[in-house]
Every structure is written in structure tokens, then in C-alpha cells.
Tab-separated table of C-alpha atoms in Angstrom:
chain	number	residue	atom	x	y	z
A	205	MET	CA	102.478	58.524	114.476
A	206	ARG	CA	104.709	59.474	117.406
A	207	ASP	CA	102.323	62.282	118.368
A	208	ARG	CA	99.396	59.872	118.433
A	209	LEU	CA	101.371	57.421	120.537
A	210	SER	CA	102.325	60.161	122.991
A	211	TRP	CA	98.718	61.272	123.407
A	212	TYR	CA	97.668	57.633	123.872
A	213	MET	CA	100.178	57.200	126.697
A	214	VAL	CA	98.947	60.408	128.340
A	215	PHE	CA	95.331	59.216	128.336
A	216	LEU	CA	96.420	55.796	129.595
A	217	ILE	CA	98.167	57.047	132.726
A	218	LEU	CA	96.112	60.187	133.344
A	219	PRO	CA	93.322	58.469	135.398
A	220	THR	CA	95.838	57.040	137.872
A	221	ILE	CA	97.591	60.401	138.211
A	222	LEU	CA	94.314	62.256	138.773
A	223	LEU	CA	93.204	59.618	141.268
A	224	ALA	CA	96.439	59.927	143.196
A	225	ARG	CA	96.160	63.718	143.277
A	226	SER	CA	92.556	63.528	144.444
A	227	PHE	CA	93.589	61.301	147.358
A	228	ASN	CA	96.562	63.497	148.219
A	229	LYS	CA	95.255	67.056	148.042
A	230	ASP	CA	97.492	69.775	149.491
A	231	ARG	CA	100.410	67.345	149.611
A	232	GLN	CA	103.648	67.757	147.720
A	233	ALA	CA	106.066	64.919	147.180
A	234	PRO	CA	109.616	65.868	148.134
A	235	ASN	CA	112.402	65.874	145.605
A	236	GLY	CA	113.896	62.432	145.116
A	237	HIS	CA	111.061	60.201	146.286
A	238	PRO	CA	112.357	57.809	148.959
A	239	SER	CA	111.925	54.103	148.370
A	240	GLU	CA	110.873	53.345	151.960
A	241	TRP	CA	107.219	53.114	150.945
A	242	LYS	CA	107.983	49.866	149.175
A	243	ALA	CA	108.534	48.348	152.604
A	244	LEU	CA	104.766	48.611	153.160
A	245	TRP	CA	104.458	45.088	151.790
A	246	TYR	CA	107.848	43.520	152.331
A	247	SER	CA	109.534	42.464	155.517
A	248	ASN	CA	112.934	41.651	154.057
A	249	LEU	CA	115.181	42.304	151.087
A	250	GLU	CA	114.402	38.989	149.387
A	251	GLU	CA	110.693	39.793	149.211
A	252	LEU	CA	111.470	43.255	147.845
A	253	GLN	CA	113.720	41.827	145.126
A	254	LYS	CA	111.053	39.275	144.235
A	255	ALA	CA	108.452	42.028	144.021
A	256	ASN	CA	110.670	44.061	141.690
A	257	GLU	CA	110.976	41.039	139.413
A	258	ILE	CA	107.199	40.575	139.433
A	259	HIS	CA	106.687	44.243	138.601
A	260	GLN	CA	109.152	44.079	135.717
A	261	ASN	CA	107.460	40.983	134.306
A	262	ASN	CA	104.012	42.562	134.748
A	263	THR	CA	102.753	39.519	136.655
A	264	ILE	CA	99.753	39.779	138.929
A	265	THR	CA	97.888	37.619	141.425
A	266	ASN	CA	95.246	35.381	139.858
A	267	VAL	CA	92.046	34.478	141.699
A	268	THR	CA	89.612	31.956	140.193
A	269	VAL	CA	86.044	31.900	141.493
A	270	GLN	CA	83.012	29.949	140.442
A	271	LEU	CA	80.079	31.868	138.960
A	272	GLY	CA	77.707	32.873	141.776
A	273	ASP	CA	80.202	32.372	144.591
A	274	THR	CA	81.947	35.029	146.703
A	275	ALA	CA	85.379	36.350	145.686
A	276	PHE	CA	87.959	37.610	148.176
A	277	LEU	CA	90.753	39.760	146.712
A	278	HIS	CA	93.606	40.214	149.205
A	279	CYS	CA	95.916	43.188	149.574
A	280	LYS	CA	98.370	42.851	152.467
A	281	ILE	CA	100.173	45.996	153.613
A	282	ARG	CA	102.792	45.533	156.258
A	283	ASN	CA	103.315	47.881	159.227
A	284	LEU	CA	100.097	49.792	158.560
A	285	ALA	CA	97.951	48.116	161.212
A	286	ASP	CA	99.991	49.592	164.064
A	287	ASN	CA	99.968	53.111	162.492
A	288	THR	CA	103.732	53.184	162.034
A	289	ILE	CA	103.186	54.538	158.510
A	290	PRO	CA	100.755	57.483	158.709
A	291	ASP	CA	98.997	59.434	155.947
A	292	THR	CA	98.294	56.322	153.884
A	293	GLU	CA	95.088	55.719	151.958
A	294	ILE	CA	94.038	52.336	150.607
A	295	SER	CA	91.731	52.093	147.608
A	296	TRP	CA	90.371	49.318	145.405
A	297	ILE	CA	89.909	50.269	141.751
A	298	ARG	CA	88.248	48.308	138.944
A	299	ARG	CA	90.585	48.793	136.023
A	300	ARG	CA	88.168	48.189	133.144
A	301	ASP	CA	86.280	51.410	133.902
A	302	TRP	CA	88.615	53.072	136.481
A	303	HIS	CA	85.802	52.917	139.033
A	304	VAL	CA	86.959	53.592	142.594
A	305	LEU	CA	85.112	50.877	144.492
A	306	THR	CA	86.423	51.549	147.995
A	307	ASN	CA	88.600	54.010	149.841
A	308	SER	CA	89.713	53.054	153.331
A	309	ILE	CA	86.700	51.187	154.787
A	310	PHE	CA	84.161	53.189	152.757
A	311	THR	CA	82.414	51.904	149.635
A	312	TYR	CA	81.957	54.160	146.597
A	313	THR	CA	79.662	52.074	144.420
A	314	ASN	CA	75.916	51.442	144.371
A	315	ASP	CA	76.580	47.765	143.731
A	316	GLU	CA	76.023	46.259	147.186
A	317	ARG	CA	77.959	43.137	146.225
A	318	PHE	CA	81.224	45.033	146.797
A	319	GLN	CA	82.617	45.592	150.277
A	320	VAL	CA	86.044	46.057	151.850
A	321	LEU	CA	86.942	43.835	154.804
A	322	HIS	CA	89.660	44.981	157.192
A	323	PRO	CA	89.738	43.121	160.519
A	324	GLU	CA	91.019	45.245	163.398
A	325	GLY	CA	94.770	44.881	163.788
A	326	SER	CA	95.122	43.141	160.444
A	327	ASP	CA	97.449	44.148	157.603
A	328	ASP	CA	95.022	42.758	155.005
A	329	TRP	CA	92.551	44.898	153.037
A	330	ILE	CA	90.179	42.454	151.356
A	331	LEU	CA	87.821	43.372	148.523
A	332	GLN	CA	84.791	41.107	148.850
A	333	VAL	CA	82.593	40.532	145.791
A	334	LYS	CA	79.419	38.566	146.481
A	335	TYR	CA	77.493	36.511	143.908
A	336	VAL	CA	80.116	37.082	141.207
A	337	LYS	CA	78.904	37.553	137.653
A	338	LYS	CA	80.658	37.077	134.325
A	339	ARG	CA	81.066	40.846	133.965
A	340	ASP	CA	83.146	40.878	137.171
A	341	ASN	CA	85.980	39.274	135.208
A	342	GLY	CA	89.080	41.429	134.980
A	343	ILE	CA	91.837	43.235	136.824
A	344	TYR	CA	91.392	45.020	140.155
A	345	GLU	CA	93.980	47.380	141.599
A	346	CYS	CA	94.731	47.819	145.282
A	347	GLN	CA	96.310	51.267	145.385
A	348	ILE	CA	98.317	52.550	148.344
A	349	SER	CA	98.563	56.322	148.110
A	350	ARG	CA	101.006	58.439	150.177
A	351	SER	CA	102.627	61.806	149.870
A	352	THR	CA	105.793	60.017	148.778
A	353	GLY	CA	104.121	58.163	145.920
A	354	ILE	CA	101.815	55.351	144.916
A	355	VAL	CA	102.294	51.601	144.965
A	356	SER	CA	99.772	49.191	143.501
A	357	HIS	CA	98.972	45.519	143.737
A	358	PHE	CA	96.950	43.937	140.917
A	359	VAL	CA	94.566	41.003	141.148
A	360	ASN	CA	93.095	39.273	138.102
A	361	LEU	CA	89.648	37.897	138.921
A	362	ASN	CA	88.695	34.968	136.711
A	363	ILE	CA	85.058	33.807	136.784
A	364	VAL	CA	84.454	30.211	135.660
A	365	MET	CA	81.326	28.153	135.008
A	366	PRO	CA	81.823	24.451	135.837
A	367	GLU	CA	80.896	22.013	133.075
A	368	ALA	CA	79.933	18.344	133.096
A	369	PHE	CA	80.112	15.758	130.318
A	370	ILE	CA	79.763	11.970	130.093
A	371	LEU	CA	82.533	10.012	128.395
A	372	GLY	CA	81.502	8.083	125.301
A	373	GLY	CA	79.643	10.534	123.082
A	374	GLU	CA	75.875	10.579	122.611
A	375	GLU	CA	75.245	6.809	122.587
A	376	HIS	CA	76.526	3.751	124.433
A	377	HIS	CA	75.804	0.109	123.485
A	378	VAL	CA	76.125	-2.827	125.898
A	379	ASP	CA	75.126	-6.488	125.819
A	380	VAL	CA	72.435	-7.912	128.039
A	381	GLY	CA	74.067	-9.290	131.180
A	382	SER	CA	77.113	-7.019	130.962
A	383	THR	CA	77.910	-3.928	133.078
A	384	ILE	CA	76.857	-0.383	132.211
A	385	ASN	CA	79.865	1.763	133.091
A	386	LEU	CA	79.365	5.512	132.691
A	387	VAL	CA	81.800	8.230	133.784
A	388	CYS	CA	80.752	11.849	134.360
A	389	ILE	CA	83.569	14.433	134.370
A	390	ILE	CA	83.165	17.824	136.087
A	391	LYS	CA	85.718	20.387	134.907
A	392	LYS	CA	86.399	24.076	135.562
A	393	SER	CA	85.249	23.644	139.152
A	394	PRO	CA	87.456	25.470	141.712
A	395	THR	CA	85.811	23.434	144.478
A	396	PRO	CA	84.309	19.923	144.257
A	397	PRO	CA	80.503	19.916	143.871
A	398	GLN	CA	78.437	19.111	146.927
A	399	TYR	CA	76.736	16.237	145.132
A	400	VAL	CA	76.540	14.390	141.802
A	401	PHE	CA	73.220	12.754	140.907
A	402	TRP	CA	72.537	10.184	138.185
A	403	TYR	CA	69.156	9.870	136.446
A	404	HIS	CA	67.615	7.168	134.275
A	405	ASN	CA	64.821	8.651	132.164
A	406	ASN	CA	64.441	11.559	134.648
A	407	ARG	CA	64.379	9.205	137.672
A	408	MET	CA	67.212	9.635	140.177
A	409	ILE	CA	68.930	6.261	140.712
A	410	ASN	CA	71.833	7.020	143.100
A	411	TYR	CA	70.026	5.265	145.927
A	412	ASP	CA	67.774	2.948	143.924
A	413	THR	CA	67.216	-0.187	146.012
A	414	THR	CA	64.393	-1.633	143.887
A	415	ARG	CA	66.582	-2.219	140.824
A	416	GLY	CA	69.626	-3.328	142.790
A	417	ARG	CA	73.158	-3.864	141.454
A	418	ILE	CA	73.606	-0.075	141.059
A	419	SER	CA	76.546	1.789	142.558
A	420	VAL	CA	77.911	5.330	142.248
A	421	GLN	CA	81.574	6.114	142.916
A	422	ASN	CA	82.627	9.745	143.317
A	423	GLU	CA	86.318	10.609	143.076
A	424	PRO	CA	88.013	13.888	144.132
A	425	GLY	CA	90.659	15.838	142.243
A	426	PRO	CA	89.533	16.471	138.682
A	427	THR	CA	86.060	15.526	139.911
A	428	GLN	CA	84.448	12.504	138.335
A	429	SER	CA	81.505	10.279	139.155
A	430	ARG	CA	81.165	6.696	137.924
A	431	LEU	CA	77.810	4.905	137.531
A	432	LEU	CA	77.927	1.094	137.516
A	433	ILE	CA	74.891	-1.049	136.723
A	434	HIS	CA	75.738	-4.743	136.878
A	435	ASN	CA	73.947	-7.497	134.949
A	436	ALA	CA	72.193	-5.063	132.613
A	437	ILE	CA	68.750	-5.958	131.245
A	438	GLU	CA	66.853	-4.548	128.271
A	439	SER	CA	64.677	-2.332	130.510
A	440	ASP	CA	67.877	-0.495	131.485
A	441	THR	CA	67.861	1.020	128.005
A	442	GLY	CA	67.192	4.728	128.036
A	443	ASN	CA	68.544	8.188	128.666
A	444	TYR	CA	71.112	8.555	131.460
A	445	SER	CA	71.922	11.983	132.868
A	446	CYS	CA	74.564	13.309	135.219
A	447	SER	CA	73.899	16.438	137.259
A	448	ALA	CA	76.307	18.060	139.718
A	449	SER	CA	75.322	20.731	142.219
A	450	ASN	CA	77.153	23.383	140.192
A	451	THR	CA	76.608	22.243	136.578
A	452	LYS	CA	73.896	21.802	134.006
A	453	LEU	CA	72.513	18.372	133.136
A	454	THR	CA	74.453	16.248	130.614
A	455	SER	CA	73.080	13.067	129.028
A	456	ILE	CA	73.880	9.923	127.057
A	457	PHE	CA	71.547	7.281	125.571
A	458	VAL	CA	72.317	3.684	126.509
A	459	PHE	CA	71.135	0.712	124.419
A	460	VAL	CA	71.014	-2.649	126.217
A	461	THR	CA	70.442	-5.462	123.692
A	462	GLU	CA	71.407	-9.024	123.001
A	463	GLY	CA	74.444	-9.529	120.796
A	464	ASP	CA	72.604	-10.238	117.525
A	465	LYS	CA	70.165	-7.360	118.054
A	466	MET	CA	73.047	-4.974	118.744
A	467	ALA	CA	74.771	-6.032	115.539
A	468	ALA	CA	71.537	-5.403	113.628
A	469	ILE	CA	71.201	-1.930	115.177
A	470	LEU	CA	74.780	-1.068	114.276
A	471	ARG	CA	74.258	-2.352	110.712
A	472	ARG	CA	71.138	-0.198	110.353
A	473	LYS	CA	73.009	2.840	111.657
A	474	ASN	CA	75.905	2.276	109.275
A	475	SER	CA	73.521	1.659	106.382
A	476	SER	CA	71.600	4.829	107.226
A	477	SER	CA	74.827	6.842	107.386
A	478	GLN	CA	76.023	5.476	104.057
A	479	GLN	CA	72.636	6.168	102.483
A	480	THR	CA	72.784	9.768	103.712
A	481	VAL	CA	76.250	10.204	102.219
A	482	CYS	CA	75.156	8.695	98.896
A	483	THR	CA	72.066	10.911	98.758
A	484	PHE	CA	74.140	14.006	99.463
A	485	THR	CA	76.695	13.016	96.794
A	486	LEU	CA	73.981	12.373	94.193
A	487	ASN	CA	72.280	15.703	94.879
A	488	PHE	CA	75.623	17.481	94.648
A	489	LEU	CA	76.401	15.870	91.257
A	490	LEU	CA	72.922	16.744	89.921
A	491	LEU	CA	73.434	20.358	91.037
A	492	LEU	CA	76.778	20.534	89.200
A	493	ALA	CA	75.219	19.049	86.077
A	494	PHE	CA	72.373	21.588	86.188
A	495	GLN	CA	74.753	24.542	86.607
A	496	SER	CA	76.925	23.385	83.684
A	497	ARG	CA	74.041	23.683	81.232
């Protein structure tokens, strides 16, 4: 068991070692590697101590991006822009397949969505990923390679797909003359959607002036949109849908009826549900009786 574990550890760290050697050919690290290279990122002792704590706890930077948007993964390296630390190579590596995406300002992948951005005079090496896909999820390593050793910064890229849903389930019942009040919630959206449209039977009603008494209220934060239709009439019955610029359509069916009609509808629904349960129970008992023969 120990032998297997040892070989597993060798294969786990071997790609990083080989990568470091490939970037540092003909270089030999001196005995007793100095710790000055850690100052590439940190301008004072407090930052260095904080970084050591982060490294010990295996924490990494998290970046959340919406599906289809552009991701920017930052790697800031202090004192490198003014060439005070020579013989340093910066690389971005995708950890799931150990693919070297970039080295310095050069790109080493056929996927044109990847590009390194390094403004002149800046200490930031940014991996840009355009039109992110679900498979782009995962950890990316910014590796700083020198003759004195390697230091890495990890970024976890999380791709999310915003979702929308209307509060109240699949159906909503209101009395004639009352107010239809529907709330559409948009979740998992890193940025608020550009718009939220409401539809009644496939007809957009956000700006409906013919019906009147319709208002839409959009609220920031955990994004939500509220549709209010005052003094509801029976013709307002139908399918209502909410569609944000970054989500799929979600719907609810609204019944607008007078009080006695609504009670009759609810009684029919309850009766139908009870009948279904009774039918299922009867069939189940008949099946048991048949199997016991």
C-alpha cells in the first residue's frame, strides 16, 4: 500500500517538476533556496504572513462568471514590471489536463478564446477566457518560474447558468376584480440581467397600454421582477411567462374567476386528485390479491 501511495505522489507532482525544468533549462538552483522570490507578490511582511496562511489552508481565489461571458483571471507579481527581478517566466496552466496555455505573452493553445493580457508597466498577468463554456470550470495555475524556485497562484473558475422561476408553483388563482401579483426571481446571476420581460399567452405586456392597469417593478440585488395587474378580469386568465436576458423562459398559469366559480374549480381539482389516489389504491390492492393466489 505504501509503495502504491509513493508512486501516486510521484505521478502527481511530476508534471509540475518537468514543467519547471523545461522553463529553466541549463539553470541550477543554488543550495539553500533563498526565500526572496516570495516577495514577487508581497510588499510587506503582513501580506507574506497572510499568503503563508492561505497556502497552508490550500485556499485559492474564486472567480464566478456567467456562461458565455468573458472571464479574467488575475495574477499580480510585484516588482517584475520594472525588471528588478530578472530571469522570471510567467505561465498559465490548466490543472485538469496540465495544459500550458500561455508562457510570457505567448499563447500555446489552439483555442483562440484564451489570451494573456499584460499592459505595459503593469504587474498583472491576466488570463482572458472569452465565451466561457461549462468545460472551462476548474482550477488554473499562474506559475512564476525562476532559477531559485517556483511559486504558484491558483484561481478556481466557476461557470454558472442563471435561472429564473416564478413564485407560486404552476398555477395561481385570483378573484375577478382583485390584483394579479406575480414575482419572478433570477438566481445564480453574477450581474443583473439587462432586461426582464413578461408575457401573457406569448404576448409581451411590459409596456401594454391597451389593457392598462399593468405595471412591472424590477428590483436589484437578488434580482426579482414583479408583475402587477390591477382589477383583474376573466380575459386575464392564461399563461404568464417571465424571461430575463440571461435565462430561459419560466411560466405559471393564472386563473381569474368569480368567487363561486373558483370554489367549483378547486373542488373539481380536489375531487380529481382524490379519485386518482383511490384508483391507484384499488389497483394496488387488486395486484396484491392476484399475486397472493
